[in-house]
Coordinates of C-alpha atoms and ligand atoms in Angstrom, one line a residue:
M6 CA 0.0 0.0 0.0
T7 CA 1.3 3.4 -0.9
E8 CA 0.6 6.5 1.1
D9 CA -1.0 8.0 -2.0
E10 CA -3.8 5.5 -1.9
M11 CA -5.3 7.4 1.1
I12 CA -5.1 10.8 -0.6
W13 CA -7.9 11.8 -3.0
D14 CA -7.3 12.9 -6.6
L15 CA -9.6 15.9 -7.2
S16 CA -8.1 16.8 -10.6
Q17 CA -10.7 14.6 -12.3
M18 CA -13.3 17.3 -11.6
V19 CA -11.6 20.1 -13.6
E20 CA -10.1 20.4 -17.1
S21 CA -7.1 22.1 -15.6
T22 CA -5.9 22.5 -12.0
D23 CA -4.1 25.7 -12.8
P24 CA -5.5 28.3 -10.4
T25 CA -5.8 31.0 -13.1
S26 CA -7.9 28.8 -15.3
I27 CA -10.1 27.8 -12.3
Q28 CA -10.7 31.5 -11.5
K29 CA -11.6 32.1 -15.2
K30 CA -14.1 29.2 -15.1
L31 CA -15.7 30.7 -12.0
E32 CA -16.0 34.1 -13.7
S33 CA -17.7 32.5 -16.7
M34 CA -20.1 30.8 -14.3
I35 CA -21.3 34.2 -13.1
V36 CA -21.4 35.6 -16.7
E37 CA -23.6 32.7 -17.8
A38 CA -25.9 33.1 -14.9
E39 CA -26.4 36.7 -15.8
K40 CA -27.2 35.7 -19.3
V41 CA -29.9 33.4 -18.0
R42 CA -31.3 36.3 -16.0
D43 CA -31.3 38.6 -19.0
K44 CA -33.2 36.0 -21.0
Y45 CA -35.8 35.0 -18.5
H46 CA -36.2 37.6 -15.8
G47 CA -39.8 38.8 -15.7
K48 CA -40.7 36.4 -18.5
I49 CA -41.3 33.1 -16.8
G50 CA -44.9 34.0 -16.1
G51 CA -45.6 33.9 -19.8
L52 CA -44.1 30.4 -20.5
D53 CA -46.0 27.4 -21.7
A54 CA -45.1 23.8 -20.8
K55 CA -42.5 23.6 -23.5
G56 CA -41.0 26.9 -22.4
V57 CA -40.8 25.7 -18.8
L58 CA -39.1 22.5 -20.0
Q59 CA -36.5 24.5 -21.8
L60 CA -35.9 26.6 -18.8
L61 CA -35.4 23.6 -16.4
E62 CA -33.2 21.7 -18.9
M63 CA -31.1 24.8 -19.3
K64 CA -30.8 25.1 -15.5
D65 CA -29.7 21.5 -15.2
A66 CA -27.2 21.8 -18.0
Y67 CA -25.8 24.8 -16.3
T68 CA -25.5 22.9 -13.0
L69 CA -23.6 20.1 -14.6
K70 CA -21.3 22.4 -16.4
F71 CA -20.1 24.3 -13.3
E72 CA -20.6 21.8 -10.5
G73 CA -17.1 20.3 -10.9
V74 CA -15.2 23.5 -10.5
V75 CA -17.2 24.7 -7.5
K76 CA -16.8 21.4 -5.7
Y77 CA -13.1 21.2 -6.6
C78 CA -12.5 24.4 -4.8
R79 CA -14.6 23.4 -1.8
L80 CA -13.1 20.0 -1.4
M81 CA -9.6 21.2 -1.9
Y82 CA -10.2 23.6 1.0
S83 CA -11.8 21.0 3.3
A84 CA -8.8 18.7 2.7
N85 CA -6.3 21.5 3.6
S86 CA -7.6 24.7 5.0
T87 CA -4.1 26.0 5.7
D88 CA -3.1 25.9 2.0
T89 CA -3.1 29.5 0.6
V90 CA -4.2 28.5 -2.9
A91 CA -7.0 26.4 -1.5
K92 CA -8.2 29.2 0.7
Q93 CA -8.2 31.7 -2.2
L94 CA -10.0 29.3 -4.6
N95 CA -12.6 28.4 -1.9
D96 CA -13.2 32.0 -1.3
A97 CA -13.6 32.7 -5.0
A98 CA -16.0 29.8 -5.4
R99 CA -18.1 30.9 -2.5
R100 CA -18.3 34.4 -3.9
A101 CA -19.2 33.1 -7.3
Y102 CA -21.8 30.8 -5.9
M103 CA -23.4 33.6 -3.9
K104 CA -23.6 35.9 -7.0
V105 CA -25.1 33.1 -9.1
G106 CA -27.6 32.5 -6.3
Q107 CA -28.6 36.2 -6.3
A108 CA -28.8 36.3 -10.1
L109 CA -31.0 33.2 -10.3
A110 CA -33.2 33.6 -7.2
F111 CA -36.0 34.9 -9.4
V112 CA -36.4 31.5 -11.2
D113 CA -38.2 29.7 -8.3
I114 CA -40.2 32.8 -7.4
E115 CA -41.5 33.4 -10.9
L116 CA -42.0 29.7 -11.5
G117 CA -44.0 29.5 -8.3
K118 CA -46.3 32.3 -9.4
L119 CA -46.7 30.7 -12.8
L120 CA -47.7 27.4 -11.2
A121 CA -50.1 29.0 -8.8
K122 CA -51.8 30.7 -11.7
D123 CA -51.8 27.5 -13.8
P124 CA -51.5 24.4 -11.6
S125 CA -52.3 22.1 -14.5
L126 CA -48.7 22.7 -15.8
V127 CA -47.5 20.4 -13.0
A128 CA -49.3 17.4 -14.5
D129 CA -48.5 18.4 -18.1
P130 CA -47.0 15.3 -19.9
V131 CA -44.3 17.5 -21.5
L132 CA -43.0 18.2 -18.0
A133 CA -43.4 14.6 -16.7
E134 CA -39.7 14.3 -15.7
Y135 CA -40.0 17.4 -13.6
R136 CA -43.4 16.7 -12.1
H137 CA -42.3 16.3 -8.5
Y138 CA -39.8 19.2 -8.7
L139 CA -42.7 21.4 -9.8
E140 CA -45.0 20.0 -7.1
R141 CA -42.4 21.0 -4.5
V142 CA -42.1 24.5 -5.9
L143 CA -45.9 24.8 -5.9
R144 CA -46.2 23.6 -2.3
K145 CA -44.2 26.6 -1.1
V146 CA -46.2 29.2 -3.0
P147 CA -49.1 29.7 -0.4
H148 CA -46.5 30.6 2.2
M149 CA -44.4 33.0 0.2
L150 CA -44.7 36.7 1.0
S151 CA -44.2 39.6 -1.4
E152 CA -40.8 40.1 -2.9
P153 CA -40.1 43.3 -0.8
E154 CA -41.2 41.5 2.3
E155 CA -39.0 38.5 1.6
R156 CA -36.0 40.8 0.9
L157 CA -36.6 42.7 4.1
I158 CA -36.8 39.5 6.2
I159 CA -33.5 38.3 4.8
M160 CA -31.9 41.6 5.5
K161 CA -33.2 41.9 9.1
D162 CA -32.6 38.3 10.0
K163 CA -28.9 38.5 9.2
N164 CA -28.2 40.7 12.2
G165 CA -31.4 39.8 14.1
I166 CA -32.6 36.3 14.7
A167 CA -29.6 34.7 12.9
A168 CA -27.2 36.4 15.3
W169 CA -28.2 34.1 18.2
E170 CA -26.8 31.1 16.3
M171 CA -23.5 32.9 15.9
L172 CA -23.5 33.8 19.6
Q173 CA -24.1 30.2 20.6
S174 CA -21.4 28.8 18.3
D175 CA -18.9 31.5 19.3
W176 CA -19.5 30.7 22.9
L177 CA -18.9 27.0 22.4
S178 CA -15.8 27.5 20.3
T179 CA -14.1 30.1 22.6
R180 CA -14.8 28.5 26.0
T181 CA -12.2 26.3 27.7
F182 CA -12.7 23.7 30.4
D183 CA -10.3 22.6 33.2
I184 CA -10.3 18.9 33.8
E185 CA -8.0 16.6 35.8
I186 CA -6.5 13.8 33.7
E187 CA -4.2 11.4 35.4
G188 CA -3.4 13.8 38.2
K189 CA -2.8 16.7 36.0
T190 CA -5.1 19.6 35.3
K191 CA -5.6 20.2 31.6
T192 CA -7.4 23.1 29.9
L193 CA -9.4 21.8 26.9
P194 CA -11.5 23.6 24.3
Y195 CA -15.1 22.4 23.9
G196 CA -14.3 20.3 20.8
E197 CA -11.7 18.3 22.7
I198 CA -13.4 17.8 26.0
I199 CA -16.5 16.3 24.4
G200 CA -14.1 13.6 23.0
L201 CA -13.8 12.4 26.6
Y202 CA -17.5 11.4 26.6
Q203 CA -16.4 8.3 24.7
S204 CA -13.4 7.5 27.0
P205 CA -13.1 3.9 28.3
N206 CA -12.4 5.5 31.7
R207 CA -15.8 5.9 33.4
D208 CA -14.7 8.5 35.9
L209 CA -13.3 10.7 33.2
R210 CA -16.5 10.4 31.2
K211 CA -18.4 11.5 34.3
Q212 CA -16.1 14.4 35.0
A213 CA -16.2 15.7 31.4
N214 CA -20.0 15.7 31.4
Q215 CA -20.2 17.3 34.9
I216 CA -17.7 20.1 34.0
V217 CA -19.2 20.9 30.6
Y218 CA -22.8 21.1 31.6
E219 CA -22.1 22.9 34.9
N220 CA -20.4 25.6 32.8
L221 CA -23.2 25.8 30.2
G222 CA -25.7 26.0 33.0
K223 CA -24.0 29.0 34.5
D224 CA -24.9 31.0 31.4
E225 CA -28.5 29.8 31.3
I226 CA -29.7 33.3 31.0
I227 CA -28.0 33.7 27.6
W228 CA -29.3 30.3 26.3
A229 CA -32.8 31.0 27.5
S230 CA -32.9 34.4 25.9
A231 CA -31.6 32.9 22.7
I232 CA -34.0 29.9 22.5
R233 CA -36.9 32.1 23.5
A234 CA -36.2 34.6 20.8
V235 CA -35.8 31.9 18.1
C236 CA -39.0 30.1 19.1
E237 CA -41.1 33.3 19.4
D238 CA -39.8 34.4 16.0
H239 CA -40.8 31.1 14.6
I240 CA -44.4 31.4 16.0
Q241 CA -44.6 34.9 14.4
M242 CA -43.3 33.6 11.1
C243 CA -45.8 30.8 11.1
K244 CA -48.6 33.3 11.5
L245 CA -47.2 35.5 8.8
R246 CA -46.6 32.7 6.4
K247 CA -49.9 30.9 7.2
Y248 CA -48.3 27.7 8.4
P249 CA -51.1 25.7 10.1
I250 CA -48.7 24.1 12.6
S251 CA -45.2 24.8 13.9
M252 CA -43.9 21.8 12.0
T253 CA -45.2 22.8 8.5
Q254 CA -42.2 24.6 7.3
S255 CA -40.0 21.6 8.1
L256 CA -42.5 19.1 6.6
I257 CA -42.4 21.1 3.3
A258 CA -38.6 21.3 3.3
N259 CA -38.3 17.5 4.0
D260 CA -41.0 16.6 1.4
V261 CA -43.1 14.7 3.9
D262 CA -46.6 15.1 5.4
R263 CA -48.0 15.3 8.9
Q264 CA -49.7 11.9 8.8
T265 CA -46.3 10.2 8.1
I266 CA -44.5 11.9 10.9
D267 CA -47.3 11.5 13.4
S268 CA -47.3 7.8 12.7
L269 CA -43.5 7.6 13.0
M270 CA -43.5 9.5 16.4
H271 CA -46.4 7.3 17.8
T272 CA -44.3 4.2 16.9
I273 CA -41.4 5.7 18.9
E274 CA -43.6 6.4 21.9
K275 CA -45.1 2.9 21.8
N276 CA -41.6 1.3 21.8
V277 CA -39.7 3.2 24.4
S278 CA -39.7 0.1 26.5
L279 CA -37.8 -1.7 23.8
Y280 CA -35.0 0.9 23.9
Q281 CA -35.1 0.8 27.7
R282 CA -34.6 -3.0 27.5
Y283 CA -31.4 -2.5 25.5
L284 CA -30.2 0.1 28.0
R285 CA -30.7 -2.4 30.9
L286 CA -28.9 -5.1 28.9
K287 CA -26.1 -2.7 28.3
A288 CA -25.8 -2.0 32.0
K289 CA -25.5 -5.7 32.6
L290 CA -22.8 -6.0 30.0
M291 CA -21.0 -3.1 31.7
G292 CA -21.4 -4.7 35.2
L293 CA -23.6 -1.9 36.4
D294 CA -27.0 -1.9 38.1
R295 CA -28.1 1.0 36.0
L296 CA -26.5 3.1 33.3
A297 CA -25.6 6.7 34.1
N298 CA -26.0 9.2 31.3
Y299 CA -22.3 9.1 30.5
D300 CA -22.5 5.3 29.9
V301 CA -25.3 5.4 27.3
V302 CA -23.0 5.5 24.2
A303 CA -19.8 4.5 26.0
P304 CA -17.7 1.6 24.7
L305 CA -18.2 -1.7 26.5
P306 CA -15.4 -2.2 29.0
N307 CA -14.3 -5.5 27.6
A308 CA -14.4 -4.5 24.0
P309 CA -11.3 -5.9 22.2
E310 CA -9.0 -3.3 20.6
M311 CA -9.3 -4.1 16.9
D312 CA -7.2 -2.3 14.3
Y313 CA -8.0 -2.2 10.6
S314 CA -5.5 -1.2 7.9
W315 CA -6.7 0.9 4.9
G316 CA -6.5 -2.2 2.7
Q317 CA -8.4 -4.4 5.2
S318 CA -11.1 -1.8 5.4
H319 CA -11.3 -1.5 1.6
S320 CA -11.7 -5.3 1.2
E321 CA -14.2 -5.7 4.1
I322 CA -16.4 -3.0 2.8
V323 CA -16.3 -4.0 -0.9
D324 CA -17.2 -7.6 0.1
A325 CA -20.0 -6.3 2.3
Y326 CA -21.6 -4.4 -0.6
M327 CA -20.7 -7.1 -3.2
G328 CA -22.7 -9.6 -1.1
F329 CA -25.7 -7.4 -1.5
D330 CA -25.2 -6.4 -5.2
E331 CA -22.3 -6.7 -7.6
Q332 CA -22.9 -3.4 -9.3
M333 CA -23.0 -1.5 -6.0
G334 CA -19.9 -3.4 -4.8
G335 CA -18.1 -2.5 -8.1
W336 CA -18.8 1.2 -7.6
V337 CA -17.6 1.1 -4.0
D338 CA -14.4 -0.6 -5.3
E339 CA -14.1 2.1 -8.0
M340 CA -14.2 4.8 -5.3
F341 CA -10.9 3.3 -3.9
E342 CA -9.4 2.6 -7.3
R343 CA -10.0 6.1 -8.7
R344 CA -8.8 7.6 -5.4
H345 CA -12.0 9.4 -4.6
I346 CA -11.5 8.9 -0.8
D347 CA -9.3 11.1 1.3
G348 CA -8.5 9.1 4.5
E349 CA -5.1 10.5 5.4
V350 CA -4.9 12.0 8.9
R351 CA -3.3 15.5 8.7
K352 CA -3.4 19.0 10.1
G353 CA -5.6 21.5 8.4
K354 CA -8.1 18.9 7.3
S355 CA -11.7 19.5 8.3
S356 CA -13.0 17.3 11.1
G357 CA -15.7 14.7 10.7
A358 CA -16.5 12.9 7.5
F359 CA -18.7 13.6 4.5
C360 CA -19.6 12.4 1.0
S361 CA -19.9 15.0 -1.7
S362 CA -21.7 13.7 -4.8
W363 CA -20.3 14.7 -8.2
M364 CA -23.3 14.5 -10.6
A365 CA -21.4 15.5 -13.7
G366 CA -18.9 12.7 -13.2
K367 CA -21.7 10.3 -12.0
S368 CA -19.6 9.6 -8.9
A369 CA -18.7 11.1 -5.6
Y370 CA -15.8 12.1 -3.2
I371 CA -15.4 11.2 0.4
L372 CA -13.4 12.8 3.2
Q373 CA -12.6 11.2 6.5
S374 CA -9.7 10.9 8.9
F375 CA -8.9 7.2 9.0
N376 CA -7.5 6.1 12.3
K377 CA -7.8 2.3 11.8
K378 CA -10.5 1.9 14.4
M379 CA -13.7 0.0 13.9
G380 CA -15.6 3.3 14.0
D381 CA -13.5 4.5 11.0
V382 CA -14.4 1.4 9.0
Y383 CA -18.1 2.1 9.8
T384 CA -17.7 5.7 8.8
Q385 CA -16.2 4.6 5.5
A386 CA -19.0 2.1 4.9
H387 CA -21.5 4.8 5.7
E388 CA -20.0 7.4 3.4
L389 CA -19.6 4.8 0.6
G390 CA -23.4 4.1 1.0
H391 CA -23.9 7.8 0.1
A392 CA -21.6 7.3 -2.8
A393 CA -23.5 4.3 -4.1
H394 CA -26.7 6.5 -3.8
A395 CA -25.0 9.2 -5.9
Y396 CA -23.8 6.6 -8.5
L397 CA -27.4 5.4 -8.9
G398 CA -29.1 8.8 -8.8
S399 CA -26.8 10.6 -11.2
R400 CA -27.2 7.8 -13.8
A401 CA -31.0 8.0 -13.6
Q402 CA -31.9 11.6 -12.8
K403 CA -31.4 15.2 -13.8
P404 CA -29.8 17.5 -11.2
S405 CA -33.2 19.0 -10.3
N406 CA -34.3 15.6 -9.2
L407 CA -31.2 15.0 -7.1
E408 CA -32.1 17.4 -4.3
V409 CA -32.7 14.5 -1.9
G410 CA -34.2 15.6 1.5
S411 CA -32.9 14.5 4.9
C412 CA -35.4 11.7 5.4
I413 CA -34.2 9.7 2.4
A414 CA -30.6 11.0 2.1
E415 CA -29.3 8.6 4.7
T416 CA -30.9 5.5 3.2
G417 CA -27.9 4.1 1.3
S418 CA -25.4 5.1 4.1
I419 CA -27.2 3.5 7.0
F420 CA -28.0 0.4 5.0
G421 CA -24.4 0.1 4.1
E422 CA -23.5 0.1 7.8
L423 CA -25.9 -2.8 8.3
L424 CA -24.2 -4.7 5.4
L425 CA -20.9 -4.2 7.1
T426 CA -22.3 -5.3 10.4
E427 CA -23.5 -8.5 8.8
R428 CA -20.0 -9.1 7.4
L429 CA -18.1 -8.3 10.6
L430 CA -20.4 -10.5 12.7
S431 CA -19.9 -13.4 10.3
K432 CA -16.2 -13.1 10.9
A433 CA -16.2 -12.3 14.6
K434 CA -14.2 -14.8 16.6
T435 CA -15.0 -14.0 20.2
K436 CA -18.1 -13.2 22.2
E437 CA -16.6 -9.8 23.2
E438 CA -16.0 -8.9 19.5
K439 CA -19.6 -9.8 18.7
Q440 CA -20.9 -7.8 21.6
A441 CA -18.9 -4.7 20.6
I442 CA -20.2 -4.9 17.0
I443 CA -23.9 -5.3 18.0
A444 CA -23.7 -2.7 20.8
N445 CA -22.2 -0.2 18.4
V446 CA -25.2 -0.7 16.0
L447 CA -27.7 -0.4 18.8
D448 CA -26.0 2.6 20.4
E449 CA -26.4 4.5 17.1
F450 CA -29.9 3.3 16.6
G451 CA -30.8 4.4 20.1
M452 CA -29.3 7.8 19.6
A453 CA -30.9 8.5 16.2
A454 CA -34.3 7.0 16.8
F455 CA -34.9 7.6 20.5
Q456 CA -32.6 10.3 21.8
V457 CA -33.4 12.5 18.8
S458 CA -37.2 11.8 19.4
A459 CA -36.8 13.4 22.9
R460 CA -35.6 16.5 21.0
V461 CA -38.7 16.5 18.8
F462 CA -41.0 16.3 21.9
F463 CA -38.9 19.0 23.5
E464 CA -39.1 21.4 20.6
Q465 CA -42.9 20.9 20.3
S466 CA -43.3 21.6 24.0
M467 CA -41.6 24.9 23.8
Y468 CA -44.0 26.2 21.1
D469 CA -46.9 24.9 23.1
T470 CA -45.7 26.6 26.3
I471 CA -45.2 30.0 24.5
K472 CA -48.7 29.7 22.9
R473 CA -50.2 29.1 26.4
G474 CA -48.7 32.5 27.3
E475 CA -46.0 31.2 29.6
F476 CA -42.5 32.6 29.8
L477 CA -39.5 30.5 28.8
D478 CA -36.8 31.2 31.4
G479 CA -33.9 28.8 31.8
E480 CA -35.4 26.7 34.5
T481 CA -38.7 26.3 32.5
V482 CA -36.8 25.3 29.4
A483 CA -34.8 22.8 31.5
K484 CA -38.0 21.3 32.9
L485 CA -39.4 20.9 29.4
W486 CA -36.2 19.1 28.3
V487 CA -36.2 16.8 31.3
T488 CA -39.9 15.9 30.8
A489 CA -39.2 15.1 27.1
R490 CA -36.1 13.1 27.9
D491 CA -37.9 11.1 30.6
R492 CA -40.7 10.2 28.1
I493 CA -38.0 8.2 26.3
Y494 CA -35.7 7.0 29.0
G495 CA -38.1 6.4 31.9
D496 CA -36.1 5.2 34.9
S497 CA -33.5 3.2 32.8
V498 CA -30.8 5.8 33.2
D499 CA -29.4 7.9 36.1
W500 CA -28.8 11.5 35.1
L501 CA -26.3 13.9 36.6
G502 CA -28.3 16.9 37.8
V503 CA -26.5 19.3 35.4
M504 CA -27.8 17.3 32.4
K505 CA -30.9 19.4 32.6
W506 CA -28.8 21.9 30.7
E507 CA -28.3 19.5 27.8
W508 CA -30.5 21.6 25.5
T509 CA -28.0 24.5 25.7
M510 CA -25.4 23.0 23.4
K511 CA -27.5 21.8 20.5
I512 CA -26.7 24.2 17.7
H513 CA -29.9 23.3 15.8
Y514 CA -32.1 24.9 18.3
Y515 CA -30.5 28.3 17.7
I516 CA -30.5 28.2 13.9
A517 CA -33.1 30.7 12.5
N518 CA -35.7 29.4 10.0
Y519 CA -34.6 25.8 10.6
R520 CA -37.1 24.4 13.0
F521 CA -37.7 20.7 13.6
Y522 CA -34.4 19.6 12.0
N523 CA -34.7 16.5 14.2
Y524 CA -37.3 14.0 13.1
P525 CA -35.6 13.3 9.7
Y526 CA -32.9 11.5 11.7
V527 CA -35.6 9.4 13.4
F528 CA -37.2 8.7 10.1
A529 CA -34.0 7.7 8.3
Q530 CA -32.9 5.3 11.1
L531 CA -36.2 3.5 11.4
F532 CA -36.9 3.6 7.6
V533 CA -33.6 1.8 6.9
F534 CA -34.1 -0.7 9.7
A535 CA -37.5 -1.5 8.2
L536 CA -36.0 -1.9 4.7
Y537 CA -33.2 -4.1 6.1
K538 CA -35.8 -6.3 7.7
L539 CA -37.5 -6.6 4.3
Y540 CA -34.2 -7.5 2.7
K541 CA -33.8 -10.3 5.3
E542 CA -37.3 -11.5 4.4
Q543 CA -37.2 -11.2 0.7
D544 CA -33.5 -11.8 0.0
K545 CA -32.4 -11.1 -3.6
S546 CA -35.7 -10.0 -4.9
F547 CA -35.4 -7.0 -2.6
V548 CA -32.2 -5.8 -4.2
P549 CA -33.6 -4.2 -7.5
K550 CA -36.4 -2.5 -5.5
F551 CA -33.9 -0.9 -3.1
K552 CA -31.8 0.2 -6.1
R553 CA -34.8 1.7 -7.8
L554 CA -35.6 3.7 -4.6
L555 CA -32.0 5.1 -4.4
A556 CA -32.0 5.8 -8.2
A557 CA -35.2 7.8 -7.9
G558 CA -33.3 10.6 -6.1
S559 CA -35.8 13.4 -5.3
S560 CA -38.0 12.7 -8.3
K561 CA -40.7 11.4 -5.9
A562 CA -41.7 12.1 -2.4
P563 CA -40.6 9.6 0.3
R564 CA -44.2 8.5 0.7
E565 CA -44.4 7.7 -3.1
L566 CA -41.0 6.0 -3.1
A567 CA -42.1 3.7 -0.3
A568 CA -45.4 3.0 -2.0
E569 CA -43.6 1.7 -5.1
L570 CA -42.1 -0.9 -2.8
G571 CA -45.6 -1.7 -1.6
L572 CA -45.0 0.1 1.7
D573 CA -47.2 2.6 3.5
I574 CA -45.2 5.0 5.6
T575 CA -48.3 6.6 7.0
D576 CA -49.1 3.3 8.7
E577 CA -47.6 2.5 12.0
R578 CA -47.2 -1.1 11.0
F579 CA -44.5 -0.1 8.5
W580 CA -42.4 1.6 11.3
E581 CA -43.0 -1.3 13.6
K582 CA -41.0 -3.4 11.1
G583 CA -38.0 -1.2 11.9
M584 CA -38.5 -1.8 15.6
K585 CA -38.7 -5.5 14.9
Q586 CA -35.3 -5.4 13.4
A587 CA -33.9 -3.5 16.4
E588 CA -35.5 -6.1 18.6
E589 CA -33.7 -8.9 16.7
F590 CA -30.3 -7.2 17.3
I591 CA -31.2 -6.9 21.0
D592 CA -32.1 -10.6 21.1
M593 CA -28.8 -11.4 19.4
L594 CA -26.9 -9.4 22.0
E595 CA -28.8 -11.0 24.8
D596 CA -28.0 -14.5 23.4
T597 CA -24.3 -13.7 23.9
L598 CA -24.7 -13.5 27.6
Ligands
ZN13 ZN1 -24.7 10.3 6.3

């Protein structure tokens, strides 16, 4: 294995990597957007079906033409933010992207007005390929305000409601925490101290939680002001935009309906005892009477230290996908062969991991920091599931149909993790290895499906409290959080008192115009578990159906995509299938005792 294998080759995305030629291409991107504006601004209202088709096809061709250069700049920067050229190019790309956004903002607004005037266009056979895209544009129309109003809101929000988010993230990124590690006091930034939550040392985990939340709680007055302002602003905006419930904006953005999400959340509530059963089992595995909050996602104390080389990870993951489908396995292998994965650990590289699709190249790029741990292999399998999704989607759909919402976007990736789990379990030699693998799957499932559900209940309860005319001070918000949390955990976990301040650190609560970011995680997790259960029941006949679902991109709503597989996501029985799969994993874990 050469070092180079772990460093991606971004040059495939551009005709030339010469910075001057890249700058030129970015400039021509702006010029072409302005040409589109000159041609169509103020005229979309007069288009017939053929005219709309031309407009959308041109928009898609434009996306494909310039996607590579923009992503090249972004990815180069995320791979090395200390590189001067990368910094300049990323900056230039961002500026160009913003200018293009401004120049073309009129398209959806004018298109929305046209569709509102003539809704029959949505079903016009000429526009069949864009049907759902147009449906989504139309769904937003009744909630749009006049152009001057929209402009004013954007302008006022920037230094108004959106400033709370900045304050929250500035607070977190500038605070340091003193903690005693092996007899020495260390001063750690927030980003580092939270890494200790996963420490194998139980006392250290406890200390880290205690110190962080105690400090966050000291500034409760700031957090309460922020969250109150953001929630009250949302209630005002709901009135102004005529959203019937506080979740409507989010339902539209995620392309789902209330019936589906109600059915999902009921299923969660009905199954809290299943999750609690796992938490009690985990306590037993950890030799505890009951888990404390800092044990919930902690590693098992007797988990074996397993190391995976880059080559091992590559072959395990390819085999995992190959066992499901040869075409998908082949694409996963291609991601390695074409060097589309950046796994090298180095300074200046952005933290975390992501997969960026490359529609024009019908492929994708992945960034991660590969540290040889089982978690890194899982991350790789996860991101490669996103890549397989991109391979299928970009072969079947136009860019307008590849704006996949959060509920469906994680389908390929979480499914890929389960394929890897199957593979690793089949090769596990010891009981401890098996326990570590299953607990890892169930920890993630528990966090995404159940812990996040507590956040859904919590967010809803804040709007309800404000609407009842009550004031949200820090203690009131903390009480709402604890109530929501206890609906999920019951008495299965002991909480440190300071954990009532847990809501203070979740950035999402403070992001303006981004309400109910949470249930899509719940949806994705349970959706994939249900699909995986079906795969186990139907075996090979399930494979083409699953690939069709991924290939559909955003050309259909999640409800329709599921219906094509004969599934009704508005029915709680569908979601129960996902729970059944979780139960099987819990049984499997119990059998190892
Ligand atoms: Zn993902």
